[in-house]
Short mmCIF file of C-alpha atoms and ligand atoms in Angstrom, two decimals:
data_model
loop_
_atom_site.label_atom_id
_atom_site.label_comp_id
_atom_site.label_asym_id
_atom_site.label_seq_id
_atom_site.Cartn_x
_atom_site.Cartn_y
_atom_site.Cartn_z
CA MET A 18 93.02 73.13 115.34
CA ALA A 19 95.45 70.28 114.68
CA HIS A 20 96.61 69.86 118.26
CA HIS A 21 95.82 71.42 121.58
CA GLN A 22 96.94 75.02 121.98
CA GLN A 23 97.42 76.35 125.48
CA ASP A 24 95.20 79.28 126.51
CA TYR A 25 97.38 82.33 127.17
CA SER A 26 94.54 84.75 127.95
CA ASP A 27 95.68 85.20 131.57
CA PHE A 28 99.14 86.36 130.46
CA LYS A 29 100.28 89.86 129.63
CA PHE A 30 100.86 91.18 126.10
CA ALA A 31 104.58 90.40 125.72
CA THR A 32 104.07 86.81 126.88
CA ARG A 33 101.15 86.32 124.51
CA ALA A 34 103.17 87.81 121.63
CA ILE A 35 105.88 85.23 122.13
CA HIS A 36 103.95 82.12 123.17
CA ALA A 37 100.36 82.09 121.89
CA GLY A 38 99.95 79.60 119.06
CA GLN A 39 103.64 78.70 119.23
CA GLU A 40 103.55 75.34 120.98
CA PRO A 41 106.57 73.17 120.08
CA ASP A 42 105.89 70.95 117.08
CA PRO A 43 104.43 67.67 118.46
CA VAL A 44 106.39 65.54 115.98
CA THR A 45 109.88 67.08 116.08
CA GLY A 46 109.84 69.38 119.10
CA ALA A 47 110.75 72.39 116.90
CA VAL A 48 110.29 75.50 119.05
CA ILE A 49 109.42 77.69 116.07
CA PRO A 50 106.36 76.68 114.02
CA PRO A 51 107.73 75.17 110.80
CA ILE A 52 106.79 76.54 107.37
CA SER A 53 104.28 73.95 106.18
CA LEU A 54 104.44 74.30 102.43
CA SER A 55 102.30 71.27 101.69
CA THR A 56 99.14 72.22 99.84
CA THR A 57 97.37 69.02 100.86
CA PHE A 58 97.23 66.68 103.84
CA ALA A 59 96.93 62.90 103.87
CA GLN A 60 93.70 61.54 105.33
CA GLU A 61 93.35 58.32 107.35
CA ALA A 62 89.99 57.57 105.77
CA ALA A 63 87.91 59.78 103.48
CA GLY A 64 87.04 62.85 105.54
CA VAL A 65 89.09 61.72 108.57
CA HIS A 66 92.18 63.90 109.11
CA LYS A 67 94.22 65.78 111.70
CA GLY A 68 92.40 69.10 111.24
CA TYR A 69 93.83 70.04 107.84
CA ASP A 70 92.71 68.83 104.44
CA TYR A 71 93.72 71.52 101.92
CA SER A 72 95.91 74.60 102.48
CA ARG A 73 93.44 77.19 101.20
CA ALA A 74 90.98 76.01 103.87
CA GLY A 75 93.62 75.81 106.61
CA ASN A 76 97.36 75.49 107.09
CA PRO A 77 99.37 74.88 110.28
CA THR A 78 101.72 77.87 109.77
CA ARG A 79 98.73 80.12 109.15
CA THR A 80 96.99 78.69 112.23
CA ALA A 81 100.05 79.52 114.39
CA PHE A 82 99.96 83.12 113.17
CA GLU A 83 96.17 83.47 113.45
CA THR A 84 96.22 82.06 116.99
CA ALA A 85 98.91 84.54 118.02
CA VAL A 86 97.07 87.55 116.58
CA ALA A 87 93.76 86.48 118.16
CA ALA A 88 95.53 86.37 121.54
CA LEU A 89 96.99 89.88 121.03
CA GLU A 90 93.55 91.36 120.27
CA ASN A 91 91.93 89.40 123.14
CA GLY A 92 89.78 87.73 120.53
CA LYS A 93 88.63 84.13 120.11
CA HIS A 94 89.10 83.87 116.35
CA CYS A 95 91.43 85.33 113.76
CA LEU A 96 91.52 84.83 110.01
CA ALA A 97 94.50 85.83 107.87
CA TYR A 98 94.31 87.12 104.30
CA ALA A 99 96.62 88.01 101.43
CA SER A 100 96.36 91.77 102.15
CA GLY A 101 94.56 94.31 104.31
CA SER A 102 92.51 95.16 101.22
CA VAL A 103 91.22 91.63 100.62
CA THR A 104 90.39 91.52 104.34
CA THR A 105 88.17 94.57 103.76
CA ALA A 106 86.59 92.80 100.75
CA ASN A 107 85.94 89.59 102.74
CA VAL A 108 84.40 91.45 105.68
CA THR A 109 82.21 93.44 103.27
CA GLY A 110 81.30 90.04 101.81
CA LEU A 111 79.25 89.50 104.98
CA LEU A 112 76.73 91.85 103.32
CA ALA A 113 74.38 91.27 100.40
CA SER A 114 73.12 93.44 97.59
CA GLY A 115 70.72 96.04 98.99
CA ASP A 116 72.58 96.42 102.30
CA HIS A 117 73.91 99.74 103.53
CA VAL A 118 77.22 100.64 105.20
CA VAL A 119 78.09 103.71 107.25
CA SER A 120 81.83 104.43 107.08
CA VAL A 121 83.82 107.11 108.84
CA ASN A 122 84.66 109.69 106.16
CA ASP A 123 88.41 109.75 106.78
CA VAL A 124 89.30 106.18 105.77
CA TYR A 125 92.40 104.82 104.03
CA GLY A 126 92.17 105.77 100.34
CA GLY A 127 92.07 102.11 99.27
CA THR A 128 89.11 101.41 101.57
CA PHE A 129 87.30 104.44 100.11
CA ARG A 130 88.09 103.13 96.63
CA TYR A 131 86.79 99.63 97.49
CA PHE A 132 83.54 100.97 98.93
CA THR A 133 82.86 103.47 96.12
CA LYS A 134 84.11 101.56 93.07
CA VAL A 135 83.71 97.85 93.94
CA ALA A 136 81.14 97.28 96.71
CA SER A 137 78.84 99.85 95.10
CA ASN A 138 78.84 97.78 91.87
CA ASN A 139 77.61 94.84 93.92
CA GLY A 140 74.57 96.76 95.16
CA ILE A 141 76.07 97.86 98.47
CA ASP A 142 75.40 101.46 99.36
CA VAL A 143 77.98 103.32 101.49
CA THR A 144 77.51 106.63 103.32
CA PHE A 145 80.63 108.44 104.58
CA VAL A 146 80.11 110.33 107.81
CA ASP A 147 82.18 112.57 110.05
CA LEU A 148 82.09 110.72 113.37
CA TYR A 149 83.85 113.37 115.46
CA ASN A 150 80.45 113.53 117.14
CA PRO A 151 79.33 109.86 117.49
CA GLU A 152 75.71 111.00 117.41
CA ASN A 153 76.18 111.69 113.66
CA LEU A 154 76.01 107.91 113.26
CA ARG A 155 72.37 107.80 114.38
CA SER A 156 71.11 110.04 111.58
CA ALA A 157 73.11 108.09 108.95
CA ILE A 158 71.68 104.69 109.89
CA LYS A 159 68.92 103.44 107.57
CA PRO A 160 66.58 100.45 107.88
CA ASN A 161 68.96 98.45 105.62
CA THR A 162 72.19 99.41 107.45
CA LYS A 163 74.22 96.33 108.34
CA MET A 164 77.80 97.44 108.88
CA ILE A 165 79.55 100.40 110.51
CA TRP A 166 83.19 100.83 109.41
CA VAL A 167 85.55 102.87 111.53
CA GLU A 168 89.25 103.69 111.64
CA SER A 169 90.70 105.31 114.73
CA PRO A 170 92.98 107.17 114.51
CA THR A 171 92.16 107.83 110.88
CA ASN A 172 94.59 107.77 107.98
CA PRO A 173 96.11 110.38 107.42
CA THR A 174 94.55 113.14 109.55
CA LEU A 175 94.66 111.19 112.82
CA ARG A 176 91.13 111.97 113.93
CA LEU A 177 89.76 109.68 116.60
CA VAL A 178 86.41 107.99 116.79
CA ASP A 179 84.96 107.19 120.21
CA ILE A 180 84.69 103.45 119.60
CA LYS A 181 82.69 102.70 122.76
CA ALA A 182 80.10 105.38 121.95
CA VAL A 183 79.82 104.25 118.33
CA ALA A 184 79.47 100.58 119.43
CA GLU A 185 76.63 101.48 121.78
CA ILE A 186 74.75 103.32 119.05
CA ALA A 187 75.42 100.56 116.48
CA HIS A 188 74.16 97.87 118.84
CA SER A 189 70.98 99.74 119.63
CA TYR A 190 69.87 98.71 116.12
CA PRO A 191 69.15 95.05 115.29
CA ASN A 192 71.59 93.31 112.92
CA VAL A 193 74.13 96.15 112.78
CA PHE A 194 77.73 95.17 113.42
CA LEU A 195 80.77 97.37 113.98
CA VAL A 196 84.14 96.87 112.27
CA VAL A 197 87.23 98.75 113.45
CA ASP A 198 90.36 99.02 111.32
CA ASN A 199 93.02 99.01 114.05
CA THR A 200 96.04 99.18 111.72
CA PHE A 201 97.41 102.51 113.03
CA MET A 202 97.40 101.51 116.70
CA SER A 203 98.30 97.82 116.39
CA PRO A 204 96.97 95.44 119.06
CA PHE A 205 99.58 96.82 121.48
CA PHE A 206 98.00 100.27 121.79
CA GLN A 207 94.29 99.59 121.24
CA ASN A 208 91.93 96.63 121.50
CA PRO A 209 88.60 97.53 119.86
CA LEU A 210 86.87 94.24 120.80
CA GLU A 211 87.08 95.39 124.43
CA LEU A 212 85.44 98.67 123.41
CA GLY A 213 82.49 96.92 121.76
CA ALA A 214 83.63 96.27 118.17
CA ASP A 215 82.33 93.08 116.56
CA VAL A 216 85.23 92.67 114.12
CA VAL A 217 88.74 94.15 114.18
CA VAL A 218 90.81 94.28 111.00
CA HIS A 219 94.46 95.09 110.41
CA SER A 220 96.70 95.56 107.46
CA VAL A 221 99.39 93.18 108.78
CA THR A 222 101.65 94.77 106.18
CA LYS A 223 102.13 97.55 108.75
CA TYR A 224 102.98 97.23 112.47
CA ILE A 225 102.10 93.57 113.04
CA ASN A 226 104.68 92.32 110.55
CA GLY A 227 106.71 95.45 111.15
CA HIS A 228 109.53 94.90 108.68
CA SER A 229 108.01 96.07 105.38
CA ASP A 230 108.57 92.71 103.73
CA CYS A 231 105.15 91.15 103.35
CA VAL A 232 101.62 92.22 102.39
CA MET A 233 98.93 90.63 104.54
CA GLY A 234 95.76 91.26 106.54
CA VAL A 235 93.73 89.84 109.44
CA ALA A 236 90.21 89.93 110.83
CA ILE A 237 89.56 89.09 114.50
CA THR A 238 86.17 88.47 116.15
CA ASN A 239 84.55 86.93 119.21
CA ARG A 240 81.25 86.37 117.39
CA GLU A 241 80.76 82.75 116.36
CA ASP A 242 78.21 83.66 113.66
CA LEU A 243 80.51 86.20 111.98
CA TYR A 244 83.53 83.90 112.35
CA ALA A 245 81.73 80.98 110.68
CA ARG A 246 80.69 83.13 107.73
CA LEU A 247 84.11 84.81 107.42
CA ARG A 248 85.81 81.43 107.48
CA PHE A 249 83.52 80.25 104.75
CA LEU A 250 84.32 83.39 102.71
CA GLN A 251 88.07 83.06 103.34
CA ASN A 252 87.98 79.59 101.82
CA SER A 253 85.41 80.36 99.09
CA ILE A 254 87.06 83.55 97.84
CA GLY A 255 90.52 82.14 98.50
CA GLY A 256 92.34 85.37 99.29
CA VAL A 257 94.67 83.54 101.65
CA PRO A 258 98.23 84.60 102.48
CA SER A 259 101.28 82.65 101.42
CA VAL A 260 102.64 80.35 104.08
CA PHE A 261 106.04 82.03 103.90
CA ASP A 262 104.38 85.39 104.62
CA CYS A 263 102.58 83.84 107.60
CA PHE A 264 105.96 82.75 108.92
CA LEU A 265 107.46 86.23 108.44
CA ALA A 266 104.52 88.00 110.08
CA ASN A 267 104.55 85.50 112.93
CA ARG A 268 108.23 86.22 113.50
CA GLY A 269 107.58 89.97 113.29
CA LEU A 270 104.81 90.05 115.85
CA LYS A 271 107.01 88.57 118.57
CA THR A 272 108.69 91.99 118.92
CA LEU A 273 105.57 94.10 118.41
CA HIS A 274 105.56 95.39 122.01
CA LEU A 275 109.22 96.47 121.87
CA ARG A 276 108.84 98.13 118.47
CA MET A 277 105.65 100.01 119.39
CA LYS A 278 107.29 101.52 122.48
CA GLN A 279 110.16 102.85 120.38
CA HIS A 280 107.92 104.04 117.52
CA GLU A 281 105.96 106.01 120.11
CA ALA A 282 108.98 107.43 121.96
CA ASN A 283 110.42 108.70 118.66
CA ALA A 284 107.04 110.04 117.45
CA ILE A 285 106.52 112.00 120.68
CA ARG A 286 109.98 113.57 120.32
CA ILE A 287 109.40 114.49 116.70
CA ALA A 288 105.89 115.83 117.41
CA HIS A 289 107.28 118.17 120.08
CA PHE A 290 110.15 119.24 117.84
CA LEU A 291 107.77 120.03 114.96
CA GLU A 292 105.34 121.86 117.21
CA ALA A 293 108.15 124.15 118.38
CA SER A 294 109.39 124.82 114.84
CA PRO A 295 108.46 128.17 113.22
CA LEU A 296 108.62 126.38 109.83
CA VAL A 297 105.59 124.21 110.65
CA SER A 298 102.03 125.51 110.92
CA GLU A 299 100.24 122.50 112.44
CA VAL A 300 101.20 119.15 113.95
CA ILE A 301 98.59 116.40 114.23
CA TYR A 302 99.53 113.72 116.76
CA PRO A 303 97.06 112.30 119.30
CA GLY A 304 99.79 112.32 121.97
CA LEU A 305 100.09 116.11 121.90
CA PRO A 306 97.92 118.02 124.39
CA SER A 307 97.10 120.33 121.43
CA HIS A 308 95.32 117.46 119.62
CA LYS A 309 91.58 118.11 119.77
CA GLN A 310 90.90 114.57 121.00
CA HIS A 311 93.90 114.10 123.29
CA GLU A 312 91.63 113.21 126.23
CA LEU A 313 89.81 110.57 124.18
CA ALA A 314 93.18 109.21 123.03
CA LYS A 315 94.28 108.86 126.66
CA ARG A 316 91.04 107.11 127.60
CA GLN A 317 90.59 104.80 124.62
CA GLN A 318 94.17 103.96 123.66
CA LYS A 319 97.03 102.44 125.62
CA GLY A 320 99.49 104.72 123.83
CA PHE A 321 99.66 107.20 120.97
CA GLY A 322 101.50 105.26 118.29
CA GLY A 323 104.10 106.13 115.70
CA MET A 324 102.08 107.99 113.04
CA LEU A 325 101.97 111.75 112.76
CA SER A 326 100.98 114.34 110.17
CA PHE A 327 101.92 118.00 109.88
CA ARG A 328 101.70 121.02 107.60
CA LEU A 329 104.61 123.11 106.37
CA LYS A 330 104.26 126.84 106.99
CA ASN A 331 102.93 128.44 103.77
CA GLY A 332 103.24 124.96 102.26
CA ASN A 333 102.30 123.85 98.77
CA LEU A 334 103.10 121.00 96.40
CA GLU A 335 106.54 122.43 95.65
CA THR A 336 107.65 122.95 99.25
CA SER A 337 106.26 119.55 100.25
CA ASN A 338 108.25 117.88 97.46
CA LYS A 339 111.36 119.82 98.43
CA PHE A 340 111.01 118.73 102.04
CA LEU A 341 110.36 115.08 101.18
CA SER A 342 113.32 114.90 98.78
CA ALA A 343 115.64 116.58 101.28
CA LEU A 344 115.05 113.89 103.92
CA ASN A 345 117.85 111.37 104.14
CA LEU A 346 116.70 108.83 106.73
CA PHE A 347 112.97 108.98 105.96
CA ALA A 348 112.30 107.20 102.67
CA LEU A 349 109.74 108.95 100.47
CA ALA A 350 107.34 106.04 100.27
CA GLU A 351 103.80 104.84 100.90
CA SER A 352 102.99 102.41 103.69
CA LEU A 353 103.78 102.60 107.37
CA GLY A 354 104.55 100.59 110.48
CA GLY A 355 107.97 99.23 109.51
CA VAL A 356 111.13 99.63 111.57
CA GLU A 357 112.42 102.23 109.07
CA SER A 358 111.02 105.76 108.95
CA LEU A 359 108.87 106.78 105.96
CA ALA A 360 107.34 110.06 104.84
CA GLU A 361 104.77 110.72 102.13
CA LEU A 362 102.32 113.18 100.61
CA PRO A 363 98.82 111.68 101.08
CA ALA A 364 97.12 114.06 98.58
CA VAL A 365 99.27 112.66 95.75
CA MET A 366 100.07 109.18 97.06
CA THR A 367 98.00 107.12 99.57
CA HIS A 368 94.85 109.25 99.28
CA ALA A 369 94.95 110.08 95.56
CA SER A 370 91.89 107.84 95.06
CA LEU A 371 89.72 110.21 97.10
CA THR A 372 87.86 112.83 95.07
CA PRO A 373 89.44 116.32 95.24
CA GLU A 374 86.31 117.49 97.11
CA ALA A 375 86.63 114.69 99.67
CA ARG A 376 90.32 115.53 100.17
CA ALA A 377 89.56 119.22 100.62
CA ALA A 378 86.79 118.48 103.13
CA LEU A 379 89.18 116.35 105.20
CA GLY A 380 92.09 118.77 105.04
CA VAL A 381 94.22 116.40 102.96
CA THR A 382 95.99 119.28 101.25
CA ASP A 383 99.25 119.51 99.27
CA SER A 384 100.95 120.80 102.42
CA LEU A 385 99.94 117.83 104.61
CA ILE A 386 102.85 115.47 105.17
CA ARG A 387 102.44 112.08 106.84
CA MET A 388 105.25 110.36 108.69
CA SER A 389 105.58 106.79 109.83
CA VAL A 390 108.21 107.23 112.50
CA GLY A 391 110.56 104.25 112.65
CA ILE A 392 112.68 102.89 115.46
CA GLU A 393 116.01 104.44 114.48
CA ASP A 394 117.81 106.73 116.95
CA GLY A 395 115.55 109.66 117.85
CA ASP A 396 118.37 112.25 117.72
CA ASP A 397 119.21 111.23 114.17
CA LEU A 398 115.58 111.43 113.06
CA VAL A 399 115.07 114.91 114.53
CA ALA A 400 118.31 116.15 112.92
CA ASP A 401 117.19 114.79 109.55
CA ILE A 402 113.81 116.55 109.76
CA LYS A 403 115.47 119.79 110.91
CA GLN A 404 117.82 119.98 107.93
CA ALA A 405 115.05 119.11 105.45
CA LEU A 406 112.73 121.79 106.89
CA GLU A 407 115.48 124.38 106.58
CA LYS A 408 116.01 123.45 102.93
CA ALA A 409 112.30 123.44 102.01
CA VAL A 410 110.69 126.29 103.93
CA GLN A 411 111.67 129.93 103.59
CA LEU A 412 109.79 132.36 105.80
O1 P1T B 21 97.95 97.55 101.84
P1 P1T B 21 97.07 96.51 102.43
O2 P1T B 21 97.79 95.47 103.25
O3 P1T B 21 96.14 95.91 101.42
O4 P1T B 21 96.15 97.26 103.53
C1 P1T B 21 95.24 98.26 103.21
C2 P1T B 21 95.07 99.20 104.37
C3 P1T B 21 93.99 99.04 105.22
N1 P1T B 21 93.78 99.86 106.29
C4 P1T B 21 94.62 100.86 106.57
C5 P1T B 21 94.36 101.74 107.74
C6 P1T B 21 95.75 101.07 105.76
O5 P1T B 21 96.58 102.08 106.08
C7 P1T B 21 95.98 100.23 104.64
C8 P1T B 21 97.12 100.44 103.71
N2 P1T B 21 97.72 101.69 103.82
C9 P1T B 21 98.78 102.17 103.11
C10 P1T B 21 99.40 101.46 102.16
C11 P1T B 21 99.21 103.53 103.45
O6 P1T B 21 100.34 103.92 103.10
O7 P1T B 21 98.44 104.23 104.13
#
C-alpha cells in the first residue's frame, strides 16, 4: 500500500513466510517492519497521503502482517482483526437481514454461539448440516442462501469436509459464497482458496501466531468484490488488531513451517501410542489410516496437523478430569496451536455453548479429550500421557 511490495508468489512456502510483506523500511533500512504506533498520518494536502491516513483504516505494521498472510494462503488480499471471532462477525456482516447461511454442524463452539445467538437476532437464519456427504449441502440450500461456512478438520471431532466438492455445489447457485475456517490446518497444511473457497478465515491466536500470546484473526480472499466490502466493514466496525499484536503475529508466522512439521511429527507419534493403548477406546486423528476420511485428508491436505481427540476406555467426567489433572507437560487449557502442549475437555470447556443435544449428536461426550500437541520432545510427551492414563483409567 504505502510502498511497492515485491511479489513472492513464485517462491515456496518458507521463503514467503520470511519475506512477503517484509521489505526493508524505505526510510531507515530496518530489516524488520517497525511497530508503527502512530494513530494518524500527516498529509501533504487534504486527502493526499502516502497510503495511510488513520490507523483503524490502515497501518503499516498491520499491512506487513496482512501481506505475509495473503502470500501464505496464495491469496491476493488479507484483512486482520482483533480476534478470530470478530473475523467471523465481519464476514457474516457481508449478509443482510433475511439471508440464510448453511454451516457445517461441527463448528467451533464460539462460531455456533455467534450464529445462533447474535446473527440470528439480526435476521440471519443459519442451518447446521452434517457435510460428511457433500450432497447434503444441496438439500439445505434455500433461495435466500448466501453463505456456506465450513471448518475442516472440524473442532473438536476432526471430521473433514470435501472442500472442492462443497465449492462446486455452492458455486452452482448464483450469489452463494463459501467460507472455510482453516485454523486447524494453518496455511502450511491446507489452502482452501486453491480448492474453491471464496474466503478463508483463521483464528491467528492459534498456529499462525503460534506462541499463545496474542488474540487475533484474519480473512483472506481473491475476490475483489468481497475484499472491498470486507475492507469497508473492517474500518466501519473497527474490530482491528493492536499494532503490537500485528508485530507479534508477524514474528510468529516466520517459523510457521518449522513449527507445523514438529506439531505433526509429535501428533503422529502420540496418535499411534494412543491407538495401541488398551486404556483408550478411540483415537480421532486424520493422519491415522483408521480415520474414516484418511484418504480425503491425504488428497485435500498437505499434512495432518497437530490436533487430535480421543476417548478414554469406559470414560466419564470423573476419569477425564483425573486424566487431565494428572498431565504434567500438557496444560489443562482452552485454545490450541501454540508451541506448548494443551489438553482440554470440549464438552465442558470450548464446546459448552453447544446445546446438550447438539453435543450428543456430534459425539462431544464427557469422555472426549482434545489435545493440541506442542513442539516439545516427543518422548517426553508420550511418557507424560502414559503416566496420566495409568492414573486415570482402571480396567
Ligand atoms: O478465539 P478467537 O481468536 O476469537 O477465534 C475463534 C475461533 C475460530 N475458529 C476456530 C476453528 C477456533 O478454534 C476458534 C477458537 N478456538 C478456541 C479457543 C478453542 O480452544 O477451540
